[in-house]
CSV table of N, CA, C and O in Angstrom, one decimal:
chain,number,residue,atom,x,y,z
A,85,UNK,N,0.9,-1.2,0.0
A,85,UNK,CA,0.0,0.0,0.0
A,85,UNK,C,0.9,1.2,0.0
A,85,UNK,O,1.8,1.4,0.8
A,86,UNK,N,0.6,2.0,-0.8
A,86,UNK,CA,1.6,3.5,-0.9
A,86,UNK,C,0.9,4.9,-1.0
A,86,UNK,O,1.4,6.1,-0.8
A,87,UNK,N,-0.7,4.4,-1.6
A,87,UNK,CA,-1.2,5.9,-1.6
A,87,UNK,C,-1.9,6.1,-0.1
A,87,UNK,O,-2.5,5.3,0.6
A,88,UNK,N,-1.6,7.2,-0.1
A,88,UNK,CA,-2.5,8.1,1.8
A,88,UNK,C,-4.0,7.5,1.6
A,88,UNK,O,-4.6,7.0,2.5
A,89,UNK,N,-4.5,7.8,0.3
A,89,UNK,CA,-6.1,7.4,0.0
A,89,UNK,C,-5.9,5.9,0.7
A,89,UNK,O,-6.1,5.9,1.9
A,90,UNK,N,-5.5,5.0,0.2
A,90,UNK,CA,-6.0,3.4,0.5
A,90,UNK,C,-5.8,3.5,2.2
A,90,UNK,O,-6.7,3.0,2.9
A,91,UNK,N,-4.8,4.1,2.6
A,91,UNK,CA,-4.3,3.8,4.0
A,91,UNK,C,-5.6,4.8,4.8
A,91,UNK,O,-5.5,4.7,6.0
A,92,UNK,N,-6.4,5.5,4.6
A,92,UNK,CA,-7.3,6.5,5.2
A,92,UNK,C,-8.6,5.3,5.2
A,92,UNK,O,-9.1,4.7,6.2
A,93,UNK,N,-8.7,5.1,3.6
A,93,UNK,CA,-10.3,4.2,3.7
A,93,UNK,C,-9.7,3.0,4.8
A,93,UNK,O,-10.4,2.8,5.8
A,94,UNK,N,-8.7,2.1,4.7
A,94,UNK,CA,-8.9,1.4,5.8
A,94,UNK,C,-8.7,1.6,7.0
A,94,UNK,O,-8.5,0.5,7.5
A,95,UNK,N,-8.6,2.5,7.7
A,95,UNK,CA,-8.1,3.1,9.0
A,95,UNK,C,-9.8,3.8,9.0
A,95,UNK,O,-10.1,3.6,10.1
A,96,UNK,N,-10.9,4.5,8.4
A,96,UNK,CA,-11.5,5.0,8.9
A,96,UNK,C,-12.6,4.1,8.3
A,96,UNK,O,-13.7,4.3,9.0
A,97,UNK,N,-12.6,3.3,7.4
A,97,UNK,CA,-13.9,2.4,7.1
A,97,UNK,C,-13.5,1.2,7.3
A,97,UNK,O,-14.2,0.3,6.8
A,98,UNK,N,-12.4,0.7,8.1
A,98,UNK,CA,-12.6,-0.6,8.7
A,98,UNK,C,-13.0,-1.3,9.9
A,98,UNK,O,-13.7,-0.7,10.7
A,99,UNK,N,-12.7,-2.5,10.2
A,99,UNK,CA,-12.9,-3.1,11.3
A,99,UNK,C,-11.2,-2.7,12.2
A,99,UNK,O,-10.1,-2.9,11.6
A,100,UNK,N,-11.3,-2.4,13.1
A,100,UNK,CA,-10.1,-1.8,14.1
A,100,UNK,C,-10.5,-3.3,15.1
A,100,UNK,O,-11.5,-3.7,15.5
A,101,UNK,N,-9.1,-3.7,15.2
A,101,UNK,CA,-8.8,-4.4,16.5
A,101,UNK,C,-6.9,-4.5,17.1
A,101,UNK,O,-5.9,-4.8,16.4
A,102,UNK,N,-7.0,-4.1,18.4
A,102,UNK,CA,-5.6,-4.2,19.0
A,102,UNK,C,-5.5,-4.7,20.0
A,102,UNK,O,-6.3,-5.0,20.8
A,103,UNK,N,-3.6,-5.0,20.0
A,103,UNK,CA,-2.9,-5.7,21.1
A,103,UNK,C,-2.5,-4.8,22.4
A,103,UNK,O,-3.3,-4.0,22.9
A,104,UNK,N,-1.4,-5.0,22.9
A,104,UNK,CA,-0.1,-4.5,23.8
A,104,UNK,C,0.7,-3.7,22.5
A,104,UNK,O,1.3,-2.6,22.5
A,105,UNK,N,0.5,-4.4,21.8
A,105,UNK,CA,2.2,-4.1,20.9
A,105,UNK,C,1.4,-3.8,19.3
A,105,UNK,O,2.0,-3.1,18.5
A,106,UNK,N,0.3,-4.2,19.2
A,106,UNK,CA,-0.4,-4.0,17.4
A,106,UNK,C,-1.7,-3.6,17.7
A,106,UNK,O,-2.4,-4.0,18.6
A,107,UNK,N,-1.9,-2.5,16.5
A,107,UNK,CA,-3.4,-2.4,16.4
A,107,UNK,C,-3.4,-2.4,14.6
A,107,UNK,O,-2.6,-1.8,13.9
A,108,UNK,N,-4.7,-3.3,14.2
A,108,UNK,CA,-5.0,-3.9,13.0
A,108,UNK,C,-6.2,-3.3,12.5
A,108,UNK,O,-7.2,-3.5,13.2
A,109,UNK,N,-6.2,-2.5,11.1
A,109,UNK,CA,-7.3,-2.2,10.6
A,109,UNK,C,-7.7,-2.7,9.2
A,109,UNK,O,-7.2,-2.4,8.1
A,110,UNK,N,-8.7,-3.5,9.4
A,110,UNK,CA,-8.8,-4.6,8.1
A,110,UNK,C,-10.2,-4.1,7.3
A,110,UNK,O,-11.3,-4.5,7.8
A,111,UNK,N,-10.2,-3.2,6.1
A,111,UNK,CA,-11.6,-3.1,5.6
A,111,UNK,C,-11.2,-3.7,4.4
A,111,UNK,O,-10.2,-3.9,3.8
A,112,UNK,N,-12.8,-4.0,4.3
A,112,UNK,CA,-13.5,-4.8,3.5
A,112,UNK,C,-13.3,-4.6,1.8
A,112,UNK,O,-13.3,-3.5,1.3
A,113,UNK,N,-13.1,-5.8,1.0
A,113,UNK,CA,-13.6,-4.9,-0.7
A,113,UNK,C,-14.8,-3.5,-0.7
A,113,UNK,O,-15.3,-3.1,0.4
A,114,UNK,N,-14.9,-3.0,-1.4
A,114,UNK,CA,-16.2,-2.5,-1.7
A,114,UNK,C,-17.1,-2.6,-2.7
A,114,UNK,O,-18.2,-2.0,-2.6
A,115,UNK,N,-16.6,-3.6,-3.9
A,115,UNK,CA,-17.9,-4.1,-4.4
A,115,UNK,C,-17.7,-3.5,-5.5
A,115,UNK,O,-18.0,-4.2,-6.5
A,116,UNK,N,-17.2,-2.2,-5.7
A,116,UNK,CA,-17.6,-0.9,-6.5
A,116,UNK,C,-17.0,-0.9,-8.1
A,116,UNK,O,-17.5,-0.5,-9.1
A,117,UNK,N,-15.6,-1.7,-7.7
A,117,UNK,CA,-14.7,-2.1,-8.8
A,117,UNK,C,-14.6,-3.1,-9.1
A,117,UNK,O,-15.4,-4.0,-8.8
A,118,UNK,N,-13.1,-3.3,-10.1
A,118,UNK,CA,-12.9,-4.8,-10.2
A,118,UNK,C,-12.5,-5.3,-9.4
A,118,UNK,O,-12.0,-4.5,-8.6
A,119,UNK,N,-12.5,-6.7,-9.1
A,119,UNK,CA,-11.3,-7.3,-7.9
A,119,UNK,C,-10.3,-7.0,-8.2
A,119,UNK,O,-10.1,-7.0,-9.4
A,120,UNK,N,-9.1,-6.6,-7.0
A,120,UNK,CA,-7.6,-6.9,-7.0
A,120,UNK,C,-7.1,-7.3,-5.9
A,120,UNK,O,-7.9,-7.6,-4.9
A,121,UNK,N,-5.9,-7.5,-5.9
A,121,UNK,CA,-5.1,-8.2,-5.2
A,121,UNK,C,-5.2,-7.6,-3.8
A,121,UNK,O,-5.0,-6.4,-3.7
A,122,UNK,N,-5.3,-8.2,-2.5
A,122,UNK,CA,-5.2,-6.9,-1.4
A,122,UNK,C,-4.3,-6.8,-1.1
A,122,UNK,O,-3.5,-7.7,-1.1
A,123,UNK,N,-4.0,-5.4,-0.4
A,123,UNK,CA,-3.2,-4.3,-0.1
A,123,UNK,C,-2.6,-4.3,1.8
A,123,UNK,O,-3.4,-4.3,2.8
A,124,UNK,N,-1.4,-4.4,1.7
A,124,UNK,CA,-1.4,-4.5,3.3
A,124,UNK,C,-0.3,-3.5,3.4
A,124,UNK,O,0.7,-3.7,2.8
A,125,UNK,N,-0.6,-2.4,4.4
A,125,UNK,CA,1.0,-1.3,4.9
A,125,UNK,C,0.9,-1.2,6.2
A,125,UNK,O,-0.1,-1.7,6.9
A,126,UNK,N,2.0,-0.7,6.7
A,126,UNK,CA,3.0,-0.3,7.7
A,126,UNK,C,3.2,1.5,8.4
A,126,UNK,O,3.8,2.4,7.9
A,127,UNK,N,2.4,1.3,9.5
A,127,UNK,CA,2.8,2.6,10.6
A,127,UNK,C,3.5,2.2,11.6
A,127,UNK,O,3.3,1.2,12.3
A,128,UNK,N,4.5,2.9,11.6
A,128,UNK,CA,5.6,2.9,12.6
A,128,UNK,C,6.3,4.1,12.8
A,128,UNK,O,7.4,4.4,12.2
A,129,UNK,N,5.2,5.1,14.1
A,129,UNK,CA,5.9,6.3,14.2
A,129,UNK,C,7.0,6.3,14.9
A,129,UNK,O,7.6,5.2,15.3
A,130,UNK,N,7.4,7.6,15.1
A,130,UNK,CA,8.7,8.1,16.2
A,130,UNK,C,8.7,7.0,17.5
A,130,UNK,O,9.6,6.4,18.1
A,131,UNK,N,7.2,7.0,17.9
A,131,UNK,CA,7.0,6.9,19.1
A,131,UNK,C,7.0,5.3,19.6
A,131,UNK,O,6.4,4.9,20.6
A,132,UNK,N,7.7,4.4,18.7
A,132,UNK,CA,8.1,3.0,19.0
A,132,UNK,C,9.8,3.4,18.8
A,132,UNK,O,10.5,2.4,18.6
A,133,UNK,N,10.3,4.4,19.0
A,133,UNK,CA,12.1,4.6,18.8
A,133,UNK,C,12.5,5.3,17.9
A,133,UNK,O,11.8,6.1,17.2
A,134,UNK,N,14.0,5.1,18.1
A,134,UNK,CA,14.9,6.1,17.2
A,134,UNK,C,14.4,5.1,15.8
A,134,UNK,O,13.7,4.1,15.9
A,135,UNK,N,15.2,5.8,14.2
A,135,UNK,CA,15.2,4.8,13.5
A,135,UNK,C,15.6,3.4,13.3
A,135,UNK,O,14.9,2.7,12.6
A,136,UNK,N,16.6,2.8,14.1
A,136,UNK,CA,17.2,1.8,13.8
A,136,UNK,C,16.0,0.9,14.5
A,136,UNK,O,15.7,-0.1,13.9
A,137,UNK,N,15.3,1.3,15.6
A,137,UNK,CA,14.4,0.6,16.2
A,137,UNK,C,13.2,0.2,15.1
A,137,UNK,O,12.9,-1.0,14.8
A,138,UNK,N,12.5,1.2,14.7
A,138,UNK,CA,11.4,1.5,13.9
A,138,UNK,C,11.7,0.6,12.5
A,138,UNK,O,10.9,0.1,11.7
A,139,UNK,N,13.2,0.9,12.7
A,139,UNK,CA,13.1,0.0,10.7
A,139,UNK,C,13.6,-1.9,11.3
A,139,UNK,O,13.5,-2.9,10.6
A,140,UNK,N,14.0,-1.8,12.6
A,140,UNK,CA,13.8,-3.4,12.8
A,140,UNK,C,12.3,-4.1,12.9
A,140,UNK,O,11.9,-5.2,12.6
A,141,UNK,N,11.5,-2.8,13.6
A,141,UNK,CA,9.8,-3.9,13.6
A,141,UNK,C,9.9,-3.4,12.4
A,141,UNK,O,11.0,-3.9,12.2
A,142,UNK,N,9.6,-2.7,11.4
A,142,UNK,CA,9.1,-2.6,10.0
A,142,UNK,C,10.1,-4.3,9.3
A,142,UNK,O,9.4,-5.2,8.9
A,143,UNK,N,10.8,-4.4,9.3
A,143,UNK,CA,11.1,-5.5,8.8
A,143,UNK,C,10.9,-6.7,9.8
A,143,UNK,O,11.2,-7.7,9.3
A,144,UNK,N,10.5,-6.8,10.8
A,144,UNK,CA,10.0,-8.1,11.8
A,144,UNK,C,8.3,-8.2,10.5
A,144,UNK,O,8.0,-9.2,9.8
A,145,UNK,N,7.8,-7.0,10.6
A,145,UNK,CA,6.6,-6.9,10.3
A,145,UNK,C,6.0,-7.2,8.5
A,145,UNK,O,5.0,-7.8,8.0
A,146,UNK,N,6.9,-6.6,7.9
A,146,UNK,CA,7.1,-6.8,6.5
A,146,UNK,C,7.2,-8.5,6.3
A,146,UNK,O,6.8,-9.0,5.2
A,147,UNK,N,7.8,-9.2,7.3
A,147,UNK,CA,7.8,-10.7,7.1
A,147,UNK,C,6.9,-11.5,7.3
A,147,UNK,O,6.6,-12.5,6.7
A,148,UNK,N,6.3,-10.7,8.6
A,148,UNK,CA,4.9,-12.0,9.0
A,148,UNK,C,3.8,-11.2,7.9
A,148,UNK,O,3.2,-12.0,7.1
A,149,UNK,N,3.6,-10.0,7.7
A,149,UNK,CA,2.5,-9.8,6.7
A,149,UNK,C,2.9,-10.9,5.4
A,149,UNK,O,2.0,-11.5,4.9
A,150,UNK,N,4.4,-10.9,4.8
A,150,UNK,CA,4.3,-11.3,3.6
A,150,UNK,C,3.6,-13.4,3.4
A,150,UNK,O,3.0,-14.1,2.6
A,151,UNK,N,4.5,-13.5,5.0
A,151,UNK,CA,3.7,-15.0,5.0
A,151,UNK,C,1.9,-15.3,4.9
A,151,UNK,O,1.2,-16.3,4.6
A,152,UNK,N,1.4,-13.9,5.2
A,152,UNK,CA,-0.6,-13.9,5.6
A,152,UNK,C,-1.1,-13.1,4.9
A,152,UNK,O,-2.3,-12.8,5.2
A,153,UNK,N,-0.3,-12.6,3.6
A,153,UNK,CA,-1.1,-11.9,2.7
A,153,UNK,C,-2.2,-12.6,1.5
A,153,UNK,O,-3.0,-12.2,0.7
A,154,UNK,N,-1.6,-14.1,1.9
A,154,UNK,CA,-2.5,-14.9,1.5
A,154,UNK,C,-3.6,-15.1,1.6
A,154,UNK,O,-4.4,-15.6,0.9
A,155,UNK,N,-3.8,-14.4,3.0
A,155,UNK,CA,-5.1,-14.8,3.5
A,155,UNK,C,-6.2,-13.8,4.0
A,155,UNK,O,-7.1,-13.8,4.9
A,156,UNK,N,-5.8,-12.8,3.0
A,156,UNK,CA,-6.6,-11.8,2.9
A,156,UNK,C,-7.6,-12.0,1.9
A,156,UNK,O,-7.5,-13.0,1.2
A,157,UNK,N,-8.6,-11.3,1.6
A,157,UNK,CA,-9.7,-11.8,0.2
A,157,UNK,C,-9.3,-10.6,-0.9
A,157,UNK,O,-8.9,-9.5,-0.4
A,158,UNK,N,-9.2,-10.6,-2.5
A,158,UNK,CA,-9.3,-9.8,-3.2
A,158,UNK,C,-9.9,-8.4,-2.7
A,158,UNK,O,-11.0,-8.3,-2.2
A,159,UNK,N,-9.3,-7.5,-2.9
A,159,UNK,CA,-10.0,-6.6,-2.6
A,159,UNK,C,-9.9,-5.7,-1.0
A,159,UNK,O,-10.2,-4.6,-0.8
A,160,UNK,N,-9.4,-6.4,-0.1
A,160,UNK,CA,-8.9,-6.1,1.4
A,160,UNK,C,-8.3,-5.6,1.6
A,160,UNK,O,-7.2,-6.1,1.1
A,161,UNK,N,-8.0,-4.2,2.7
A,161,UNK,CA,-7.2,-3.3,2.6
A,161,UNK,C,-6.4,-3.6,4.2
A,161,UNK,O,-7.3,-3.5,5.0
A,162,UNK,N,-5.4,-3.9,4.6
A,162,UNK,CA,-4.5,-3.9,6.1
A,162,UNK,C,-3.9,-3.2,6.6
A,162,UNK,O,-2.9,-3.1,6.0
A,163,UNK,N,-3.8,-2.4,7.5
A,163,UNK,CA,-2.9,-1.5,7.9
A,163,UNK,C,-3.0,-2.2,9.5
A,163,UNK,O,-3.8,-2.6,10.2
A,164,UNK,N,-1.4,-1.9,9.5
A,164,UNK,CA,-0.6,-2.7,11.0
A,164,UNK,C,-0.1,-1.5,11.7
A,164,UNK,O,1.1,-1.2,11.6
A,165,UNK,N,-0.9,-0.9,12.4
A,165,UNK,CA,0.0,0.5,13.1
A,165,UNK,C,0.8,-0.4,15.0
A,165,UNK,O,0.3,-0.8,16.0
A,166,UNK,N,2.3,-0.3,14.4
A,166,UNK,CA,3.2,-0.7,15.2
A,166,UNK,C,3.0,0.5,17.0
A,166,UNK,O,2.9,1.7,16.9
A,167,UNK,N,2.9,0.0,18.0
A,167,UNK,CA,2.5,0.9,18.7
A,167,UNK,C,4.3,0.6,19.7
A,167,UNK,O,5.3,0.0,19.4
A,168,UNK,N,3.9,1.5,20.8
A,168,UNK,CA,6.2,1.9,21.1
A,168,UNK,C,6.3,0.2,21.7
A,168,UNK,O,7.1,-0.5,21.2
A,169,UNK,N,5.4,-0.3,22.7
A,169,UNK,CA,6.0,-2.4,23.1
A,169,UNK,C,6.5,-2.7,21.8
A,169,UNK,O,7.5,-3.4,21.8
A,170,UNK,N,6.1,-2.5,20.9
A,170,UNK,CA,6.4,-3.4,19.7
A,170,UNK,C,8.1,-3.3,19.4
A,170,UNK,O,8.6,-4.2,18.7
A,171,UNK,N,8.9,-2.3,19.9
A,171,UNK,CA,10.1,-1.8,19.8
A,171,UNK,C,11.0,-3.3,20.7
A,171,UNK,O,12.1,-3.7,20.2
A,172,UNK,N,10.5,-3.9,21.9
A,172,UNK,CA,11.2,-4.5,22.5
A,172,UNK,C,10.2,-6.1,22.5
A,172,UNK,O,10.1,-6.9,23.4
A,173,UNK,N,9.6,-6.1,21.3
A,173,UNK,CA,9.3,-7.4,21.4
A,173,UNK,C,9.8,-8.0,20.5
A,173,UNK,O,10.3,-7.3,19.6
A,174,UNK,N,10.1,-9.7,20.3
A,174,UNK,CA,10.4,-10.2,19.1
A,174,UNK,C,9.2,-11.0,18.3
A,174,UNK,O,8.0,-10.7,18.5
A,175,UNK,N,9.9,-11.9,17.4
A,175,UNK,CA,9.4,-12.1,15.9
A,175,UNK,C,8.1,-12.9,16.3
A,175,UNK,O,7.1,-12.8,15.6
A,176,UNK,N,8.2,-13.5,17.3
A,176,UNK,CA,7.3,-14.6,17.8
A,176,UNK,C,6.4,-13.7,18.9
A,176,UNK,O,5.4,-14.3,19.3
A,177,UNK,N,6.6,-12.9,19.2
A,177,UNK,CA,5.5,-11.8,20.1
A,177,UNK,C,4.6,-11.2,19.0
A,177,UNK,O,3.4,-11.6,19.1
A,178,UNK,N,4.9,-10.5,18.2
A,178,UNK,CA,4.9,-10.0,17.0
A,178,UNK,C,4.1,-10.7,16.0
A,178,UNK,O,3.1,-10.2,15.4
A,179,UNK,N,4.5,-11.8,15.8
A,179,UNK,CA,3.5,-13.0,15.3
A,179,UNK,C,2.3,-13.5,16.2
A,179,UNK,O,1.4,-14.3,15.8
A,180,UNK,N,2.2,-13.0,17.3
A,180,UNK,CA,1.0,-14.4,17.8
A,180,UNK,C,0.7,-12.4,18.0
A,180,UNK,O,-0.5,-12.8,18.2
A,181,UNK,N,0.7,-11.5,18.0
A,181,UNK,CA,0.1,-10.1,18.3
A,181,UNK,C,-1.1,-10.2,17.0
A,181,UNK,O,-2.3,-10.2,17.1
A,182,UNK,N,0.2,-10.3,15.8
A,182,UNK,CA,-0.6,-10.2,14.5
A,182,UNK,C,-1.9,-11.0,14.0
A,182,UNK,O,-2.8,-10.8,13.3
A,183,UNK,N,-1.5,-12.0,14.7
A,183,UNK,CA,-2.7,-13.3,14.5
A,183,UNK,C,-3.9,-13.0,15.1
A,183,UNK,O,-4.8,-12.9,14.4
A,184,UNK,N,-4.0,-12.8,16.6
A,184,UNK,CA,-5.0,-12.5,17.5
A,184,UNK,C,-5.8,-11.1,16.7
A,184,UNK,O,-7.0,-10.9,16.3
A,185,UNK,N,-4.7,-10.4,16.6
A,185,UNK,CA,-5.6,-9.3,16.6
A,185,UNK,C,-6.2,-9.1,14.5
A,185,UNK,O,-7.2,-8.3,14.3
A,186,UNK,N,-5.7,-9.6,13.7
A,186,UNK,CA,-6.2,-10.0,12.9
A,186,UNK,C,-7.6,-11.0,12.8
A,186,UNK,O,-8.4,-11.0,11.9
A,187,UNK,N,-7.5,-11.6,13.5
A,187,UNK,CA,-9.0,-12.5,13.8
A,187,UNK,C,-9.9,-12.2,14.3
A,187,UNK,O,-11.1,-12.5,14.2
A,188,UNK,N,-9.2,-11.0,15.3
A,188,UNK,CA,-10.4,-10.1,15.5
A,188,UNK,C,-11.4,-9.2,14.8
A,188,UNK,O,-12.6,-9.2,14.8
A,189,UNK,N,-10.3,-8.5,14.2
A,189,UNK,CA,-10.9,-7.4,13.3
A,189,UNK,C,-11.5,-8.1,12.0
A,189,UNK,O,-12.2,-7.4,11.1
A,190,UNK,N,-11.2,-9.7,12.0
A,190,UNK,CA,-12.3,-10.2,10.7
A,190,UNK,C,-13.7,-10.5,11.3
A,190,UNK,O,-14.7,-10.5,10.7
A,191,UNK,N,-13.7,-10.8,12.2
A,191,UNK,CA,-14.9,-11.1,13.4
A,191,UNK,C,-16.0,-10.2,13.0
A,191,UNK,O,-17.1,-10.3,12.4
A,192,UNK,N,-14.8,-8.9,14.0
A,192,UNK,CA,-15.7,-7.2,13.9
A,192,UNK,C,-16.4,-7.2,12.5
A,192,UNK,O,-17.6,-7.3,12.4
A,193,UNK,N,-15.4,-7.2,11.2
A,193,UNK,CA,-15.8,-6.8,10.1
A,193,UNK,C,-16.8,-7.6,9.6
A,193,UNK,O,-17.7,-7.1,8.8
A,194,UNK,N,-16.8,-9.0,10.0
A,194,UNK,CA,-18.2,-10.0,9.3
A,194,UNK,C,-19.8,-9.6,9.8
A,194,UNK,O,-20.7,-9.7,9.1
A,195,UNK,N,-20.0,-8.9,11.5
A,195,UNK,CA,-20.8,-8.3,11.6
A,195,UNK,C,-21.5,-7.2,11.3
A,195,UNK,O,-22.6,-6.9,11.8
């Protein structure tokens, strides 16, 4: 995901669900277009560290998305906003964060 537009619709028309360390916003296709492939990006302000911090969860996180982007449906937008715990957790915190709170927000979103 690279445009501000995609990262707004799913942060403000999705299903929101969070951890300790992740908060996950999963909206839905919309129906409106063709199908494509879905879209998953990455927040990670100041306020999880200096850079070197910020660019190690961005690549913790860049890996477990690329394993579960499978399992998104055509058309699904993700956004993983890294919150500052995420700075001092590892790959396997990080992983069972993303899972939980992914299953939530498809829960939220089916209702």
């Amino acid at each position: 995901m690279r445009r501000s537009d995609d990262f707004t619709d799913a942060v403000r028309g999705g299903a929101r669900s969070g951890t300790r360390r992740l908060v996950v916003h999963l909206s839905g296709a919309d129906g409106t277009g063709p199908a494509h492939t879905p879209l998953a990006g990455l927040v990670v302000s100041k306020a999880v560290g200096n850079a070197v911090e910020r660019n190690r969860v961005k690549r913790r996180l860049r890996g477990l998305l690329s394993s579960r982007i499978g399992e998104l449906h055509d058309g699904e937008k993700l956004v993983v906003r890294a919150l500052p715990a995420a700075s001092g957790a590892s790959s396997a915190e990080l992983a069972g964060d993303l899972g939980v709170a992914l299953d939530r927000a498809r829960r939220r979103a089916r209702r």
